XYZ file of C-alpha atoms in Angstrom:
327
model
C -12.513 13.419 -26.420
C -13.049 9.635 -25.435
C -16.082 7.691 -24.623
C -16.110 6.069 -21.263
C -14.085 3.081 -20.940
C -13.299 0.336 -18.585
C -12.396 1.309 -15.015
C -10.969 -1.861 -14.097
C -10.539 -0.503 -10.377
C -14.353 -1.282 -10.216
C -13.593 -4.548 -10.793
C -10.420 -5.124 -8.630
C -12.463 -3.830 -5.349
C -13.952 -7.308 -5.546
C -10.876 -8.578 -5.200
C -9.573 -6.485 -2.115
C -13.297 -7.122 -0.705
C -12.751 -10.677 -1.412
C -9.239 -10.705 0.640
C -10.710 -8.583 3.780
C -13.630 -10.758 4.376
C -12.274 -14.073 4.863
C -8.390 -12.837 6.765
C -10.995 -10.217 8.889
C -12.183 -13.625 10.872
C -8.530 -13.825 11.994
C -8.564 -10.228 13.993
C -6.529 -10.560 17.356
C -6.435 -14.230 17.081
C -2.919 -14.448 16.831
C -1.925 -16.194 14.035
C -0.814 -13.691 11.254
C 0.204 -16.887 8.870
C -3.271 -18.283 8.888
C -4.850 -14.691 8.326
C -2.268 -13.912 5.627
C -3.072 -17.393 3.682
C -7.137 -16.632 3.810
C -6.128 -13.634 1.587
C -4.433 -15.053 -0.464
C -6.463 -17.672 -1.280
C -9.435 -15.265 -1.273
C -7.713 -12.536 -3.398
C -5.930 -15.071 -6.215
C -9.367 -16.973 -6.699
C -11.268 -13.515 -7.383
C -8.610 -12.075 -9.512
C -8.400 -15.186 -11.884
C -11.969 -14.221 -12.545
C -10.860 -11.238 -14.187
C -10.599 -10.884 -17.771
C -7.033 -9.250 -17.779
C -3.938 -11.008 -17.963
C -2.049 -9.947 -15.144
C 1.793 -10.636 -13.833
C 2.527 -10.147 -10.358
C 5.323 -7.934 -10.291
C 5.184 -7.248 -6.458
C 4.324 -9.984 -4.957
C 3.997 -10.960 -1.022
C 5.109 -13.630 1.294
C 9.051 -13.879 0.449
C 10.539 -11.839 3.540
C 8.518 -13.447 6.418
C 8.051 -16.862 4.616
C 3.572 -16.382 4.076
C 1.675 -17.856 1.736
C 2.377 -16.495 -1.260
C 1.192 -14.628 -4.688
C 4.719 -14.959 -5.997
C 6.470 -12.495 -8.249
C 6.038 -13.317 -12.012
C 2.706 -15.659 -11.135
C -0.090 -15.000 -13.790
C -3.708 -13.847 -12.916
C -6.757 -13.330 -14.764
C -8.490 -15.510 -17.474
C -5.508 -14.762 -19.840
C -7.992 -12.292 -22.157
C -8.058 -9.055 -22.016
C -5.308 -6.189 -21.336
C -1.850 -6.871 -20.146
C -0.763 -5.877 -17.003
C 1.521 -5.315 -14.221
C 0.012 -6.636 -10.849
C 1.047 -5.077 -6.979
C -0.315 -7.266 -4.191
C -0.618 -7.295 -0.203
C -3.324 -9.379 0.418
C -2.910 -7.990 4.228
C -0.456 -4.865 4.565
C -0.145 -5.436 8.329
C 0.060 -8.698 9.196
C 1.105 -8.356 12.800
C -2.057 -5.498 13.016
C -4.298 -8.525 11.718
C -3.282 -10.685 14.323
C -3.180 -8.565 17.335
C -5.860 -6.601 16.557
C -4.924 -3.529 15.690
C -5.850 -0.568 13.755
C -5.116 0.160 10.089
C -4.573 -3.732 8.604
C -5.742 -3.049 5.238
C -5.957 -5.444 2.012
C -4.328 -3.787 -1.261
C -4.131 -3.955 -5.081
C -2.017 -1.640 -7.596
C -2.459 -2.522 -11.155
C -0.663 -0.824 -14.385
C 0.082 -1.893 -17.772
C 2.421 -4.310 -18.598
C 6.000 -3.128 -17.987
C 4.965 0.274 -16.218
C 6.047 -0.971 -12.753
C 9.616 -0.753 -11.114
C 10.719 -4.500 -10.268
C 12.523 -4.384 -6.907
C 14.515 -7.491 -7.875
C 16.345 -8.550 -4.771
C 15.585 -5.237 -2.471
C 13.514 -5.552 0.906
C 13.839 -2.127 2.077
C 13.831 1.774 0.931
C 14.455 5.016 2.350
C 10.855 6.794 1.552
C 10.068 10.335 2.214
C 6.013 10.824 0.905
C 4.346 14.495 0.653
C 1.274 15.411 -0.451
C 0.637 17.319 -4.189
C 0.795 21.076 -2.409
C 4.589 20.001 -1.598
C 5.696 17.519 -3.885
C 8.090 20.619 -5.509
C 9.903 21.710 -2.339
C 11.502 18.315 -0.861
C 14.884 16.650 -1.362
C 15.583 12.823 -0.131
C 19.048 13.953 0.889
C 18.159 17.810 2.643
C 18.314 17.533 6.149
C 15.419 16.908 8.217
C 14.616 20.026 9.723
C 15.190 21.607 6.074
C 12.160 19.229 4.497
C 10.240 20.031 7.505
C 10.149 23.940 6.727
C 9.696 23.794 2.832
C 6.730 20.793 3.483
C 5.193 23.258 6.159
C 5.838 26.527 4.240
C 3.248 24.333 1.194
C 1.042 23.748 3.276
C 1.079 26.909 4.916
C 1.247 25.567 8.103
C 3.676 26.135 10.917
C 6.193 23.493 11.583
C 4.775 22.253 14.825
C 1.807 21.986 12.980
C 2.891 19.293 10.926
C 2.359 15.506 11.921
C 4.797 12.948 10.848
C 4.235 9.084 9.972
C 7.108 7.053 11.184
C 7.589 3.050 11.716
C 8.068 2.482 15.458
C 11.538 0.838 14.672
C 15.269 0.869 16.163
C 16.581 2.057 13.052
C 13.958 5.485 13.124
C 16.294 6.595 16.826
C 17.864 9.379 15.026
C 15.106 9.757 12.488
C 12.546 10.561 15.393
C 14.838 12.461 17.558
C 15.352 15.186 14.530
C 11.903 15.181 13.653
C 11.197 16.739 17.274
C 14.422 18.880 17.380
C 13.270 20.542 14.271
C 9.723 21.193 16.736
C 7.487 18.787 14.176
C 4.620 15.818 15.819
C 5.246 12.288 15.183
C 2.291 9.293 14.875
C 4.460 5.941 15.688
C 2.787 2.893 14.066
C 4.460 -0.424 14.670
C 3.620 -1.809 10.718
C 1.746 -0.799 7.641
C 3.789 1.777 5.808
C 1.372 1.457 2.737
C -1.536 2.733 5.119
C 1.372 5.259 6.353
C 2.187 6.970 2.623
C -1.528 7.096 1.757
C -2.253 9.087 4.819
C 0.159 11.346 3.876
C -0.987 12.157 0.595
C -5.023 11.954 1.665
C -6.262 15.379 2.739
C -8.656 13.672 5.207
C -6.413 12.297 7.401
C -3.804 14.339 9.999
C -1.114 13.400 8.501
C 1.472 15.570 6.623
C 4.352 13.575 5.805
C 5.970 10.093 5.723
C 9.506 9.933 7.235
C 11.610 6.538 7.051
C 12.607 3.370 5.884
C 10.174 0.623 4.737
C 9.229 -2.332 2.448
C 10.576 -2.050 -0.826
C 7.260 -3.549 -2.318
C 4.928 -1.749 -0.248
C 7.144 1.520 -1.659
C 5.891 0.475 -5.367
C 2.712 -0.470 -4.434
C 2.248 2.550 -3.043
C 3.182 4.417 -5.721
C 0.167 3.599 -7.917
C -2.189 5.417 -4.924
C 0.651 8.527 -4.988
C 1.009 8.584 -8.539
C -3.423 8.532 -8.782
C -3.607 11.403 -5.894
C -0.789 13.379 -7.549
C 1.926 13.314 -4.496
C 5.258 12.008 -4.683
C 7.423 9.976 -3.232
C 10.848 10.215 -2.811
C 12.831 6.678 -2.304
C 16.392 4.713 -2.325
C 17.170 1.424 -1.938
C 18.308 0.939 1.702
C 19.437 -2.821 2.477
C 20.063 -3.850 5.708
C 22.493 -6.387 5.611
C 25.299 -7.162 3.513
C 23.564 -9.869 1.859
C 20.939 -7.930 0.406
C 23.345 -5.327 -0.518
C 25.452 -8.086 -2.326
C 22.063 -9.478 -3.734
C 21.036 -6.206 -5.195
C 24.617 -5.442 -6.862
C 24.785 -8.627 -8.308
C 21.293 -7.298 -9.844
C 22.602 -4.267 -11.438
C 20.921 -2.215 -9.299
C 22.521 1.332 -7.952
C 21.572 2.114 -4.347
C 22.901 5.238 -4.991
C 20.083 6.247 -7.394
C 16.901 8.548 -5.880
C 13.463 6.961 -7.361
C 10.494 8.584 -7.404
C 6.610 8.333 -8.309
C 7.274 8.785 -12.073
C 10.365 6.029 -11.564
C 8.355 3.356 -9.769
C 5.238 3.392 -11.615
C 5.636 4.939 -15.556
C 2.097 5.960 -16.604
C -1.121 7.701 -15.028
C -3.391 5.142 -16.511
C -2.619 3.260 -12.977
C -5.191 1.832 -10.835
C -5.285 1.266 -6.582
C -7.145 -0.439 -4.626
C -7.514 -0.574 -0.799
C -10.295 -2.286 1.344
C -10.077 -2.006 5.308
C -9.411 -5.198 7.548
C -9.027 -4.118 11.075
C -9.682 -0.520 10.784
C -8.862 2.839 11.703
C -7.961 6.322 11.105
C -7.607 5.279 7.378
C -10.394 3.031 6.312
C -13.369 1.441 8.590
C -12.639 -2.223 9.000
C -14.860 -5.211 8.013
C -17.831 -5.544 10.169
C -19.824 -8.330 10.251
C -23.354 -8.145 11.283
C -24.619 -11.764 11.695
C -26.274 -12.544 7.974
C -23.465 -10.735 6.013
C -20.626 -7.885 6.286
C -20.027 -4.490 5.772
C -16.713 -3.209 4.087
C -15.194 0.201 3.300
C -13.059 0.692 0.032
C -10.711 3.141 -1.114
C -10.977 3.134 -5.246
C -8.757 4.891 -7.241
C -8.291 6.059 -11.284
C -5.006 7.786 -11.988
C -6.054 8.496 -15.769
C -8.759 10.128 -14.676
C -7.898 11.505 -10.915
C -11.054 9.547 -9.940
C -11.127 8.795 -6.120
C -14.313 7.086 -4.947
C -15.230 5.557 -1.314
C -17.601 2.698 -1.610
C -19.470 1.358 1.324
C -20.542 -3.065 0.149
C -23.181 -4.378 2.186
C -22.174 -8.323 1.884
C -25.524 -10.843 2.007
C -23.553 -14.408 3.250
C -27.181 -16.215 2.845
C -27.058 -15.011 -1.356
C -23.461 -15.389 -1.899
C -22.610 -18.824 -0.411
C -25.077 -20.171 -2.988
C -22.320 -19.819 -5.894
C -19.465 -18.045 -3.931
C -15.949 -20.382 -4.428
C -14.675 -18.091 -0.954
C -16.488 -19.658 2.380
C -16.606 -16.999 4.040
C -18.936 -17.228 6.685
């Protein structure tokens, strides 16, 4: 038996809170850079705050050219446990900007040398099923074939299931299985870190997650999989032969099929998510004239802990000492 310890989640909501407060002013304005770089700002200056000291494995900003918490940066006041650090100030940049649902800022956090380090890779193949069938899938059956097994787990008939796929070119043959084999299909132009979590969250209609996506935003999703006791099955998929050169000259085999237990080593993970522009998956910020309102997703993977926290935000109090401006 152990006494209660630290939950450092509770801690690194403040810092998602932080990050979805001042890039939330930027909804539908256009400008995904600016919103991006409010984040980031917002999110580094809470988590040096924090008495951990942290090492930004997956970082954000290198693909797309945004401002940046860049891979191997150090957070936190250097005291306290070392860690691995997953970032995306705002998983859906383009959502932020246009206004759309499901923009959401994120945090994964494990200790130090738990996390798989991409190196070079962009992209991954990523199939992601909830606990019930976690047992019956294979990265490499057909289509159709994960479909039944994922459907038979859930005891649900195939055209029951719903499937989360990125509305991309490369999905063509993807999508047209998916509906051969009689299955439904949500299309979401971006955010395939809001896309594996509602596949693994019973609240949401969402069964699966069918496609190729971020590399990062695979691991960082991991530490919410790994806490809500899904899996995830991935590969390395680059696509171009520059990144396929890049990631050889790394020593890495895109042959190799990774998984929860692969990307992220150890339950004793922690995840993060607070909503931006809102959704099906978390409410967004709203602001209500004197302060804010924001909606959380916390999560404990030692403990299985899964907590929704509602933070009403008073601007008038916390602009007296706040370092983040953000009204």
């Amino acid at each position: 038996m152990e006494a209660p310890e630290r939950n450092l989640a509770l801690d690194l909501v403040r810092v998602t809170e932080a990050a979805a407060l001042n890039s939330a002013r930027w909804l539908g304005k256009g400008n995904k850079e600016e919103g991006d770089r409010a984040a980031v700002d917002a999110m580094r200056l809470s988590f040096n705050a924090l008495d951990i000291c942290g090492k930004v494995i997956i970082g954000e900003g290198e693909k797309d050219e945004a401002p940046m918490l860049f891979n191997g940066e150090e957070l936190g006041t250097g005291t306290g446990p070392k860690v691995d650090v997953a970032v995306d100030p705002v998983e859906g940049t383009n959502l932020l900007a246009f206004g759309r649902p499901n923009a959401i800022s994120v945090v994964g956090v494990a200790p130090a040398g738990a996390m798989y380090d991409p190196g070079p890779s962009f992209y991954m193949q990523k199939l992601v099923v909830p606990a019930a069938a976690k047992d019956v899938v294979h990265l490499d059956a057909p289509v159709k074939e994960n479909l039944t097994r994922i459907a038979k787990a859930l005891d649900k008939d195939v055209d029951d299931l719903v499937v989360f796929v990125l509305d991309k070119p490369r999905h063509k043959k993807l999508i047209e299985e998916i509906r051969a084999a009689g299955a439904r299909i949500e299309l979401h132009t971006d955010g395939d870190v809001a896309g594996s979590l509602m596949a693994v969250d019973p609240r949401i209609n969402v069964d699966v997650m069918m496609g190729t996506g971020g590399t990062p935003e695979g691991v960082l999703s991991a530490c919410a999989i790994r806490a809500m006791g899904g899996e995830m099955l991935a590969r390395l998929d680059p696509r171009s032969k520059a990144e396929e050169g890049a990631l050889m000259d790394a020593g890495k085999d895109i042959r190799d099929i990774l998984t929860v237990k692969t990307l992220v080593k150890t339950d004793d993970v922690y995840f993060v998510a607070t909503g931006i522009s809102g959704g099906t998956f978390l409410s967004g910020v709203r602001y209500t004239g004197n302060g804010a309102i924001t909606h959380s997703l916390v999560m404990r993977g030692k403990t299985g802990c899964i907590r929704f926290v509602e933070a009403h935000h008073a601007f008038e109090r916390v602009m007296r000492f706040s370092s983040v401006k953000y009204d």
